[in-house]
Amino acid sequence: MKTISADYNATTEAGYVCLTTRGSQEDILRLSLGPGDWAWLSDTEIMVGAQLAIDDRYGLVGVPDWDTLVHLDDEGADDFDHIMAELKPLLAKEPPSSKDEPRILELLTQLEHATRFNDGPPANLACRRALVLRQMGKLGLALIEMKEARRAQPDAPGFTFGYLDLLGLEDLPSAVSEAQSIAESPDVPALVLSACINILAMHAEQVSGEQFESTAEQVLAWCRRFDKAPDLDQVEPSLVALSYFNRGLVHLRAGQISQARQAFENAQRHYPLGPMLDEVTGLQTYDRHAREVAQRVRTINAEPFYASSVEFSMQPVAA
Amino acid sequence: MAEGDSLPDDAVVVRCGLPPFVNSPLDRGCRRHPVGLFGFSVQAAVGLTVQQLATACSNNSVGFTTVGEIRIMGYEVVRTSGEAHHATVVVPVDWSADAAEQLALIFQHATNPSPKKRARP
């Protein structure tokens, strides 16, 4: 985890944590962090996600997002079995409850601190934290967790997918550059390509004229590559549906209604759930409603990937 | 009490965290406060109890002592701006880790009866 030593005694009137202490400064220098960046603040007893900012009076501060507060000093917070006994049922709960999300985040973080692993904390632990943070709407923090997972396993398509998905939600221009760079490789896995398509389709919605035309062409070209990918059968149905939805939206905006409807019907056939069920096949024109549906589809259809592809099995070296 | 005022000997001093602060040593918590004083942060006030001062802390544990005890160790405690009853224990800029460890030993442990529940700003 990208962690800065923090002294919660040194807080401003507004409750921001002063990061001008010796301990904080050393970590900030080591991690090359600056205003605007997200990081975890920790005094080894409590931990919280925060965005760095400049306070006129106090200098560099962390603006904590207290929704992400984790107590490492709770009773049982250092006991692997205790943590897992509470965590497993919460992760398996159907349907999942948003009320459980902060507690899941807390337990996952306690688990990492309480356990010694053979080769450091497993990447899927960071990925799980990224998922719960994404569900909580904490995209900046989710992104640093997914980067952590990807750093541990750079060749795992799932972590690259998650990284692109979160980057697309947090910083679309950077995501477009990343997607174009990643998609240059002819061997890019279908899962990763689905994320690239999604990002470029989001970008297509924000541009107009010739730029739209060239972006739309690229979306459709990547979709054709996606359809022929040798590992297409390993991609979640919800993401296959998302690729059809994205090409449908491009066609819709270009006024190619019959092609759009065909793509939407394909999307619904692959994943007849959520907004796919009625709303998508009912789209006739590219308007505000279509863009709202697109936002929902993109958010919801990526989630089954996180839940299904990140196997949660881990064994500590010593509890 | 105004910013920059020294606190009387009987004022209670609370520092969030588990004393003797082994994992977050006092010297690493030092900074230059905007008023120009160098030191580490505490909660301190006349007439307030440990429990009352600890409500500014989210930690389950706090360390406590008095301004008088800190003065015996050779340091000053000054009211400074910050959250709640913020004060600064003033130390030399070249304060050593050993000296910080010695001062940490005078803080007694107390369980925080009501760790601060923070609302998102």
mmCIF file of N, CA, C and O in Angstrom, chain A residues 176-259:
data_model
loop_
_atom_site.group_PDB
_atom_site.id
_atom_site.type_symbol
_atom_site.label_atom_id
_atom_site.label_comp_id
_atom_site.label_asym_id
_atom_site.label_seq_id
_atom_site.Cartn_x
_atom_site.Cartn_y
_atom_site.Cartn_z
ATOM 1 N N VAL A 176 -7.227 7.109 -22.127
ATOM 2 C CA VAL A 176 -7.222 6.986 -23.591
ATOM 3 C C VAL A 176 -5.795 6.744 -24.085
ATOM 4 O O VAL A 176 -5.536 5.847 -24.895
ATOM 5 N N SER A 177 -4.850 7.523 -23.548
ATOM 6 C CA SER A 177 -3.440 7.340 -23.944
ATOM 7 C C SER A 177 -2.960 5.937 -23.593
ATOM 8 O O SER A 177 -2.302 5.271 -24.401
ATOM 9 N N GLU A 178 -3.283 5.487 -22.387
ATOM 10 C CA GLU A 178 -2.867 4.150 -21.939
ATOM 11 C C GLU A 178 -3.485 3.078 -22.820
ATOM 12 O O GLU A 178 -2.819 2.128 -23.236
ATOM 13 N N ALA A 179 -4.786 3.225 -23.105
ATOM 14 C CA ALA A 179 -5.498 2.213 -23.897
ATOM 15 C C ALA A 179 -4.879 2.130 -25.292
ATOM 16 O O ALA A 179 -4.662 1.027 -25.822
ATOM 17 N N GLN A 180 -4.579 3.283 -25.889
ATOM 18 C CA GLN A 180 -4.002 3.264 -27.236
ATOM 19 C C GLN A 180 -2.626 2.625 -27.230
ATOM 20 O O GLN A 180 -2.276 1.876 -28.139
ATOM 21 N N SER A 181 -1.878 2.891 -26.181
ATOM 22 C CA SER A 181 -0.544 2.297 -26.082
ATOM 23 C C SER A 181 -0.630 0.775 -25.883
ATOM 24 O O SER A 181 0.072 0.011 -26.541
ATOM 25 N N ILE A 182 -1.512 0.357 -24.988
ATOM 26 C CA ILE A 182 -1.641 -1.076 -24.684
ATOM 27 C C ILE A 182 -2.199 -1.845 -25.888
ATOM 28 O O ILE A 182 -1.742 -2.940 -26.214
ATOM 29 N N ALA A 183 -3.161 -1.256 -26.581
ATOM 30 C CA ALA A 183 -3.813 -1.958 -27.697
ATOM 31 C C ALA A 183 -2.911 -2.080 -28.921
ATOM 32 O O ALA A 183 -3.223 -2.824 -29.850
ATOM 33 N N GLU A 184 -1.784 -1.368 -28.920
ATOM 34 C CA GLU A 184 -0.836 -1.494 -30.031
ATOM 35 C C GLU A 184 -0.271 -2.903 -30.134
ATOM 36 O O GLU A 184 0.053 -3.378 -31.217
ATOM 37 N N SER A 185 -0.157 -3.569 -28.997
ATOM 38 C CA SER A 185 0.390 -4.920 -29.012
ATOM 39 C C SER A 185 -0.608 -5.870 -29.681
ATOM 40 O O SER A 185 -1.780 -5.902 -29.317
ATOM 41 N N PRO A 186 -0.127 -6.671 -30.645
ATOM 42 C CA PRO A 186 -1.056 -7.592 -31.327
ATOM 43 C C PRO A 186 -1.526 -8.727 -30.416
ATOM 44 O O PRO A 186 -2.533 -9.372 -30.701
ATOM 45 N N ASP A 187 -0.790 -8.953 -29.327
ATOM 46 C CA ASP A 187 -1.128 -10.080 -28.441
ATOM 47 C C ASP A 187 -1.955 -9.661 -27.236
ATOM 48 O O ASP A 187 -2.060 -10.411 -26.271
ATOM 49 N N VAL A 188 -2.522 -8.478 -27.265
ATOM 50 C CA VAL A 188 -3.251 -8.018 -26.085
ATOM 51 C C VAL A 188 -4.441 -8.961 -25.801
ATOM 52 O O VAL A 188 -5.194 -9.308 -26.711
ATOM 53 N N PRO A 189 -4.572 -9.430 -24.561
ATOM 54 C CA PRO A 189 -5.659 -10.355 -24.235
ATOM 55 C C PRO A 189 -7.032 -9.708 -24.457
ATOM 56 O O PRO A 189 -7.182 -8.491 -24.343
ATOM 57 N N ALA A 190 -8.014 -10.558 -24.756
ATOM 58 C CA ALA A 190 -9.368 -10.055 -25.046
ATOM 59 C C ALA A 190 -9.923 -9.251 -23.870
ATOM 60 O O ALA A 190 -10.589 -8.229 -24.060
ATOM 61 N N LEU A 191 -9.634 -9.719 -22.665
ATOM 62 C CA LEU A 191 -10.133 -9.009 -21.479
ATOM 63 C C LEU A 191 -9.624 -7.562 -21.448
ATOM 64 O O LEU A 191 -10.380 -6.615 -21.191
ATOM 65 N N VAL A 192 -8.331 -7.417 -21.716
ATOM 66 C CA VAL A 192 -7.729 -6.081 -21.705
ATOM 67 C C VAL A 192 -8.281 -5.246 -22.867
ATOM 68 O O VAL A 192 -8.582 -4.056 -22.708
ATOM 69 N N LEU A 193 -8.446 -5.900 -24.004
ATOM 70 C CA LEU A 193 -8.987 -5.192 -25.162
ATOM 71 C C LEU A 193 -10.404 -4.675 -24.881
ATOM 72 O O LEU A 193 -10.777 -3.587 -25.326
ATOM 73 N N SER A 194 -11.155 -5.440 -24.117
ATOM 74 C CA SER A 194 -12.522 -4.984 -23.790
ATOM 75 C C SER A 194 -12.470 -3.680 -22.988
ATOM 76 O O SER A 194 -13.312 -2.794 -23.174
ATOM 77 N N ALA A 195 -11.467 -3.562 -22.108
ATOM 78 C CA ALA A 195 -11.322 -2.313 -21.344
ATOM 79 C C ALA A 195 -10.902 -1.170 -22.258
ATOM 80 O O ALA A 195 -11.377 -0.032 -22.123
ATOM 81 N N CYS A 196 -10.002 -1.469 -23.215
ATOM 82 C CA CYS A 196 -9.548 -0.434 -24.160
ATOM 83 C C CYS A 196 -10.735 0.077 -24.980
ATOM 84 O O CYS A 196 -10.879 1.284 -25.198
ATOM 85 N N ILE A 197 -11.569 -0.867 -25.439
ATOM 86 C CA ILE A 197 -12.749 -0.488 -26.237
ATOM 87 C C ILE A 197 -13.664 0.421 -25.417
ATOM 88 O O ILE A 197 -14.153 1.443 -25.890
ATOM 89 N N ASN A 198 -13.869 0.038 -24.187
ATOM 90 C CA ASN A 198 -14.771 0.802 -23.325
ATOM 91 C C ASN A 198 -14.283 2.239 -23.124
ATOM 92 O O ASN A 198 -15.053 3.197 -23.172
ATOM 93 N N ILE A 199 -12.975 2.358 -22.906
ATOM 94 C CA ILE A 199 -12.390 3.696 -22.707
ATOM 95 C C ILE A 199 -12.521 4.537 -23.967
ATOM 96 O O ILE A 199 -12.916 5.708 -23.926
ATOM 97 N N LEU A 200 -12.206 3.922 -25.106
ATOM 98 C CA LEU A 200 -12.275 4.681 -26.350
ATOM 99 C C LEU A 200 -13.723 5.055 -26.682
ATOM 100 O O LEU A 200 -13.986 6.143 -27.222
ATOM 101 N N ALA A 201 -14.650 4.188 -26.340
ATOM 102 C CA ALA A 201 -16.072 4.497 -26.582
ATOM 103 C C ALA A 201 -16.525 5.657 -25.690
ATOM 104 O O ALA A 201 -17.317 6.507 -26.116
ATOM 105 N N MET A 202 -16.011 5.703 -24.458
ATOM 106 C CA MET A 202 -16.330 6.845 -23.572
ATOM 107 C C MET A 202 -15.764 8.122 -24.170
ATOM 108 O O MET A 202 -16.397 9.176 -24.158
ATOM 109 N N HIS A 203 -14.550 7.999 -24.703
ATOM 110 C CA HIS A 203 -13.890 9.153 -25.318
ATOM 111 C C HIS A 203 -14.688 9.612 -26.548
ATOM 112 O O HIS A 203 -14.852 10.823 -26.775
ATOM 113 N N ALA A 204 -15.208 8.648 -27.299
ATOM 114 C CA ALA A 204 -15.972 8.977 -28.514
ATOM 115 C C ALA A 204 -17.186 9.837 -28.190
ATOM 116 O O ALA A 204 -17.609 10.665 -29.001
ATOM 117 N N GLU A 205 -17.732 9.629 -27.007
ATOM 118 C CA GLU A 205 -18.908 10.419 -26.614
ATOM 119 C C GLU A 205 -18.557 11.879 -26.358
ATOM 120 O O GLU A 205 -19.434 12.733 -26.342
ATOM 121 N N GLN A 206 -17.286 12.133 -26.098
ATOM 122 C CA GLN A 206 -16.888 13.494 -25.703
ATOM 123 C C GLN A 206 -16.304 14.308 -26.840
ATOM 124 O O GLN A 206 -15.940 15.452 -26.639
ATOM 125 N N VAL A 207 -16.145 13.690 -28.000
ATOM 126 C CA VAL A 207 -15.565 14.429 -29.125
ATOM 127 C C VAL A 207 -16.621 14.574 -30.223
ATOM 128 O O VAL A 207 -17.651 13.904 -30.187
ATOM 129 N N SER A 208 -16.330 15.447 -31.174
ATOM 130 C CA SER A 208 -17.326 15.682 -32.225
ATOM 131 C C SER A 208 -16.628 15.795 -33.585
ATOM 132 O O SER A 208 -15.388 15.831 -33.667
ATOM 133 N N GLY A 209 -17.446 15.830 -34.614
ATOM 134 C CA GLY A 209 -16.943 16.046 -35.973
ATOM 135 C C GLY A 209 -15.994 14.951 -36.418
ATOM 136 O O GLY A 209 -16.223 13.768 -36.179
ATOM 137 N N GLU A 210 -14.917 15.395 -37.056
ATOM 138 C CA GLU A 210 -13.956 14.436 -37.605
ATOM 139 C C GLU A 210 -13.319 13.580 -36.528
ATOM 140 O O GLU A 210 -13.008 12.412 -36.739
ATOM 141 N N GLN A 211 -13.137 14.204 -35.361
ATOM 142 C CA GLN A 211 -12.508 13.453 -34.265
ATOM 143 C C GLN A 211 -13.409 12.295 -33.831
ATOM 144 O O GLN A 211 -12.933 11.213 -33.509
ATOM 145 N N PHE A 212 -14.734 12.568 -33.857
ATOM 146 C CA PHE A 212 -15.660 11.470 -33.525
ATOM 147 C C PHE A 212 -15.548 10.360 -34.561
ATOM 148 O O PHE A 212 -15.478 9.174 -34.231
ATOM 149 N N GLU A 213 -15.527 10.745 -35.809
ATOM 150 C CA GLU A 213 -15.494 9.738 -36.883
ATOM 151 C C GLU A 213 -14.264 8.841 -36.766
ATOM 152 O O GLU A 213 -14.359 7.624 -36.872
ATOM 153 N N SER A 214 -13.102 9.460 -36.539
ATOM 154 C CA SER A 214 -11.884 8.643 -36.468
ATOM 155 C C SER A 214 -11.886 7.781 -35.198
ATOM 156 O O SER A 214 -11.463 6.622 -35.212
ATOM 157 N N THR A 215 -12.414 8.350 -34.093
ATOM 158 C CA THR A 215 -12.469 7.567 -32.847
ATOM 159 C C THR A 215 -13.455 6.408 -33.007
ATOM 160 O O THR A 215 -13.179 5.273 -32.573
ATOM 161 N N ALA A 216 -14.600 6.691 -33.637
ATOM 162 C CA ALA A 216 -15.604 5.642 -33.844
ATOM 163 C C ALA A 216 -15.036 4.515 -34.704
ATOM 164 O O ALA A 216 -15.254 3.329 -34.425
ATOM 165 N N GLU A 217 -14.286 4.884 -35.710
ATOM 166 C CA GLU A 217 -13.664 3.862 -36.571
ATOM 167 C C GLU A 217 -12.729 2.970 -35.771
ATOM 168 O O GLU A 217 -12.694 1.760 -35.961
ATOM 169 N N GLN A 218 -11.973 3.630 -34.878
ATOM 170 C CA GLN A 218 -11.029 2.846 -34.065
ATOM 171 C C GLN A 218 -11.767 1.928 -33.088
ATOM 172 O O GLN A 218 -11.357 0.791 -32.858
ATOM 173 N N VAL A 219 -12.874 2.425 -32.529
ATOM 174 C CA VAL A 219 -13.679 1.583 -31.630
ATOM 175 C C VAL A 219 -14.139 0.331 -32.380
ATOM 176 O O VAL A 219 -13.997 -0.798 -31.887
ATOM 177 N N LEU A 220 -14.654 0.543 -33.576
ATOM 178 C CA LEU A 220 -15.192 -0.589 -34.350
ATOM 179 C C LEU A 220 -14.061 -1.544 -34.775
ATOM 180 O O LEU A 220 -14.245 -2.768 -34.778
ATOM 181 N N ALA A 221 -12.899 -0.975 -35.090
ATOM 182 C CA ALA A 221 -11.760 -1.826 -35.471
ATOM 183 C C ALA A 221 -11.326 -2.689 -34.285
ATOM 184 O O ALA A 221 -11.050 -3.891 -34.434
ATOM 185 N N TRP A 222 -11.267 -2.099 -33.099
ATOM 186 C CA TRP A 222 -10.890 -2.872 -31.904
ATOM 187 C C TRP A 222 -11.958 -3.926 -31.594
ATOM 188 O O TRP A 222 -11.645 -5.010 -31.120
ATOM 189 N N CYS A 223 -13.219 -3.584 -31.840
ATOM 190 C CA CYS A 223 -14.293 -4.565 -31.613
ATOM 191 C C CYS A 223 -14.131 -5.774 -32.541
ATOM 192 O O CYS A 223 -14.346 -6.913 -32.136
ATOM 193 N N ARG A 224 -13.716 -5.527 -33.774
ATOM 194 C CA ARG A 224 -13.498 -6.647 -34.704
ATOM 195 C C ARG A 224 -12.340 -7.516 -34.211
ATOM 196 O O ARG A 224 -12.405 -8.742 -34.280
ATOM 197 N N ARG A 225 -11.303 -6.876 -33.709
ATOM 198 C CA ARG A 225 -10.180 -7.649 -33.129
ATOM 199 C C ARG A 225 -10.662 -8.470 -31.937
ATOM 200 O O ARG A 225 -10.283 -9.620 -31.759
ATOM 201 N N PHE A 226 -11.498 -7.825 -31.137
ATOM 202 C CA PHE A 226 -12.032 -8.481 -29.925
ATOM 203 C C PHE A 226 -12.824 -9.733 -30.315
ATOM 204 O O PHE A 226 -12.660 -10.793 -29.714
ATOM 205 N N ASP A 227 -13.659 -9.617 -31.365
ATOM 206 C CA ASP A 227 -14.498 -10.747 -31.787
ATOM 207 C C ASP A 227 -13.656 -11.947 -32.219
ATOM 208 O O ASP A 227 -14.087 -13.097 -32.096
ATOM 209 N N LYS A 228 -12.456 -11.677 -32.739
ATOM 210 C CA LYS A 228 -11.611 -12.763 -33.260
ATOM 211 C C LYS A 228 -10.548 -13.199 -32.257
ATOM 212 O O LYS A 228 -9.707 -14.053 -32.581
ATOM 213 N N ALA A 229 -10.527 -12.593 -31.082
ATOM 214 C CA ALA A 229 -9.478 -12.909 -30.106
ATOM 215 C C ALA A 229 -9.525 -14.388 -29.718
ATOM 216 O O ALA A 229 -10.604 -14.927 -29.462
ATOM 217 N N PRO A 230 -8.359 -15.061 -29.707
ATOM 218 C CA PRO A 230 -8.352 -16.496 -29.397
ATOM 219 C C PRO A 230 -8.818 -16.818 -27.973
ATOM 220 O O PRO A 230 -9.274 -17.927 -27.719
ATOM 221 N N ASP A 231 -8.706 -15.853 -27.090
ATOM 222 C CA ASP A 231 -9.104 -16.115 -25.695
ATOM 223 C C ASP A 231 -10.449 -15.452 -25.351
ATOM 224 O O ASP A 231 -10.728 -15.181 -24.181
ATOM 225 N N LEU A 232 -11.262 -15.236 -26.372
ATOM 226 C CA LEU A 232 -12.554 -14.571 -26.144
ATOM 227 C C LEU A 232 -13.443 -15.362 -25.177
ATOM 228 O O LEU A 232 -14.205 -14.781 -24.395
ATOM 229 N N ASP A 233 -13.309 -16.688 -25.224
ATOM 230 C CA ASP A 233 -14.166 -17.528 -24.363
ATOM 231 C C ASP A 233 -13.854 -17.361 -22.878
ATOM 232 O O ASP A 233 -14.613 -17.809 -22.028
ATOM 233 N N GLN A 234 -12.726 -16.715 -22.573
ATOM 234 C CA GLN A 234 -12.385 -16.513 -21.163
ATOM 235 C C GLN A 234 -12.906 -15.182 -20.615
ATOM 236 O O GLN A 234 -12.668 -14.828 -19.467
ATOM 237 N N VAL A 235 -13.579 -14.434 -21.458
ATOM 238 C CA VAL A 235 -14.065 -13.114 -21.039
ATOM 239 C C VAL A 235 -15.487 -13.234 -20.497
ATOM 240 O O VAL A 235 -16.317 -13.949 -21.056
ATOM 241 N N GLU A 236 -15.720 -12.536 -19.402
ATOM 242 C CA GLU A 236 -17.052 -12.510 -18.779
ATOM 243 C C GLU A 236 -18.140 -12.131 -19.792
ATOM 244 O O GLU A 236 -17.937 -11.189 -20.573
ATOM 245 N N PRO A 237 -19.313 -12.801 -19.787
ATOM 246 C CA PRO A 237 -20.395 -12.422 -20.698
ATOM 247 C C PRO A 237 -20.776 -10.944 -20.583
ATOM 248 O O PRO A 237 -21.122 -10.307 -21.582
ATOM 249 N N SER A 238 -20.689 -10.401 -19.369
ATOM 250 C CA SER A 238 -21.065 -8.994 -19.196
ATOM 251 C C SER A 238 -20.137 -8.072 -19.988
ATOM 252 O O SER A 238 -20.553 -7.018 -20.470
ATOM 253 N N LEU A 239 -18.875 -8.490 -20.132
ATOM 254 C CA LEU A 239 -17.920 -7.650 -20.867
ATOM 255 C C LEU A 239 -18.047 -7.839 -22.375
ATOM 256 O O LEU A 239 -17.817 -6.902 -23.147
ATOM 257 N N VAL A 240 -18.404 -9.062 -22.797
ATOM 258 C CA VAL A 240 -18.696 -9.266 -24.216
ATOM 259 C C VAL A 240 -19.893 -8.387 -24.583
ATOM 260 O O VAL A 240 -19.890 -7.683 -25.605
ATOM 261 N N ALA A 241 -20.903 -8.415 -23.720
ATOM 262 C CA ALA A 241 -22.091 -7.574 -23.944
ATOM 263 C C ALA A 241 -21.712 -6.097 -23.996
ATOM 264 O O ALA A 241 -22.230 -5.334 -24.819
ATOM 265 N N LEU A 242 -20.775 -5.711 -23.140
ATOM 266 C CA LEU A 242 -20.356 -4.303 -23.103
ATOM 267 C C LEU A 242 -19.701 -3.894 -24.426
ATOM 268 O O LEU A 242 -19.895 -2.772 -24.907
ATOM 269 N N SER A 243 -18.938 -4.809 -25.015
ATOM 270 C CA SER A 243 -18.307 -4.474 -26.301
ATOM 271 C C SER A 243 -19.396 -4.265 -27.367
ATOM 272 O O SER A 243 -19.282 -3.367 -28.208
ATOM 273 N N TYR A 244 -20.440 -5.094 -27.345
ATOM 274 C CA TYR A 244 -21.553 -4.896 -28.290
ATOM 275 C C TYR A 244 -22.284 -3.587 -27.999
ATOM 276 O O TYR A 244 -22.676 -2.857 -28.901
ATOM 277 N N PHE A 245 -22.463 -3.315 -26.726
ATOM 278 C CA PHE A 245 -23.143 -2.068 -26.369
ATOM 279 C C PHE A 245 -22.354 -0.859 -26.887
ATOM 280 O O PHE A 245 -22.918 0.084 -27.446
ATOM 281 N N ASN A 246 -21.027 -0.900 -26.702
ATOM 282 C CA ASN A 246 -20.195 0.231 -27.121
ATOM 283 C C ASN A 246 -20.242 0.448 -28.625
ATOM 284 O O ASN A 246 -20.331 1.578 -29.108
ATOM 285 N N ARG A 247 -20.216 -0.660 -29.404
ATOM 286 C CA ARG A 247 -20.285 -0.454 -30.853
ATOM 287 C C ARG A 247 -21.695 0.021 -31.240
ATOM 288 O O ARG A 247 -21.853 0.821 -32.153
ATOM 289 N N GLY A 248 -22.709 -0.450 -30.494
ATOM 290 C CA GLY A 248 -24.072 0.016 -30.752
ATOM 291 C C GLY A 248 -24.203 1.515 -30.532
ATOM 292 O O GLY A 248 -24.847 2.226 -31.315
ATOM 293 N N LEU A 249 -23.570 1.988 -29.483
ATOM 294 C CA LEU A 249 -23.672 3.416 -29.169
ATOM 295 C C LEU A 249 -22.975 4.271 -30.232
ATOM 296 O O LEU A 249 -23.451 5.360 -30.589
ATOM 297 N N VAL A 250 -21.846 3.771 -30.708
ATOM 298 C CA VAL A 250 -21.126 4.476 -31.773
ATOM 299 C C VAL A 250 -21.999 4.548 -33.027
ATOM 300 O O VAL A 250 -22.124 5.602 -33.665
ATOM 301 N N HIS A 251 -22.623 3.408 -33.367
ATOM 302 C CA HIS A 251 -23.515 3.402 -34.533
ATOM 303 C C HIS A 251 -24.700 4.353 -34.313
ATOM 304 O O HIS A 251 -25.114 5.063 -35.221
ATOM 305 N N LEU A 252 -25.236 4.335 -33.120
ATOM 306 C CA LEU A 252 -26.395 5.177 -32.812
ATOM 307 C C LEU A 252 -26.053 6.646 -33.030
ATOM 308 O O LEU A 252 -26.817 7.403 -33.643
ATOM 309 N N ARG A 253 -24.908 7.031 -32.523
ATOM 310 C CA ARG A 253 -24.513 8.433 -32.668
ATOM 311 C C ARG A 253 -24.240 8.787 -34.132
ATOM 312 O O ARG A 253 -24.451 9.922 -34.556
ATOM 313 N N ALA A 254 -23.764 7.794 -34.894
ATOM 314 C CA ALA A 254 -23.480 8.041 -36.317
ATOM 315 C C ALA A 254 -24.750 7.980 -37.156
ATOM 316 O O ALA A 254 -24.692 8.141 -38.381
ATOM 317 N N GLY A 255 -25.892 7.706 -36.503
ATOM 318 C CA GLY A 255 -27.166 7.661 -37.221
ATOM 319 C C GLY A 255 -27.403 6.336 -37.926
ATOM 320 O O GLY A 255 -28.312 6.221 -38.758
ATOM 321 N N GLN A 256 -26.595 5.324 -37.624
ATOM 322 C CA GLN A 256 -26.750 4.000 -38.247
ATOM 323 C C GLN A 256 -27.638 3.146 -37.332
ATOM 324 O O GLN A 256 -27.156 2.283 -36.584
ATOM 325 N N ILE A 257 -28.944 3.408 -37.405
ATOM 326 C CA ILE A 257 -29.879 2.876 -36.418
ATOM 327 C C ILE A 257 -29.993 1.348 -36.474
ATOM 328 O O ILE A 257 -30.003 0.680 -35.443
ATOM 329 N N SER A 258 -30.089 0.808 -37.673
ATOM 330 C CA SER A 258 -30.288 -0.651 -37.740
ATOM 331 C C SER A 258 -29.059 -1.389 -37.205
ATOM 332 O O SER A 258 -29.186 -2.406 -36.502
ATOM 333 N N GLN A 259 -27.852 -0.873 -37.508
ATOM 334 C CA GLN A 259 -26.630 -1.506 -36.976
ATOM 335 C C GLN A 259 -26.568 -1.358 -35.455
ATOM 336 O O GLN A 259 -26.125 -2.269 -34.749
#
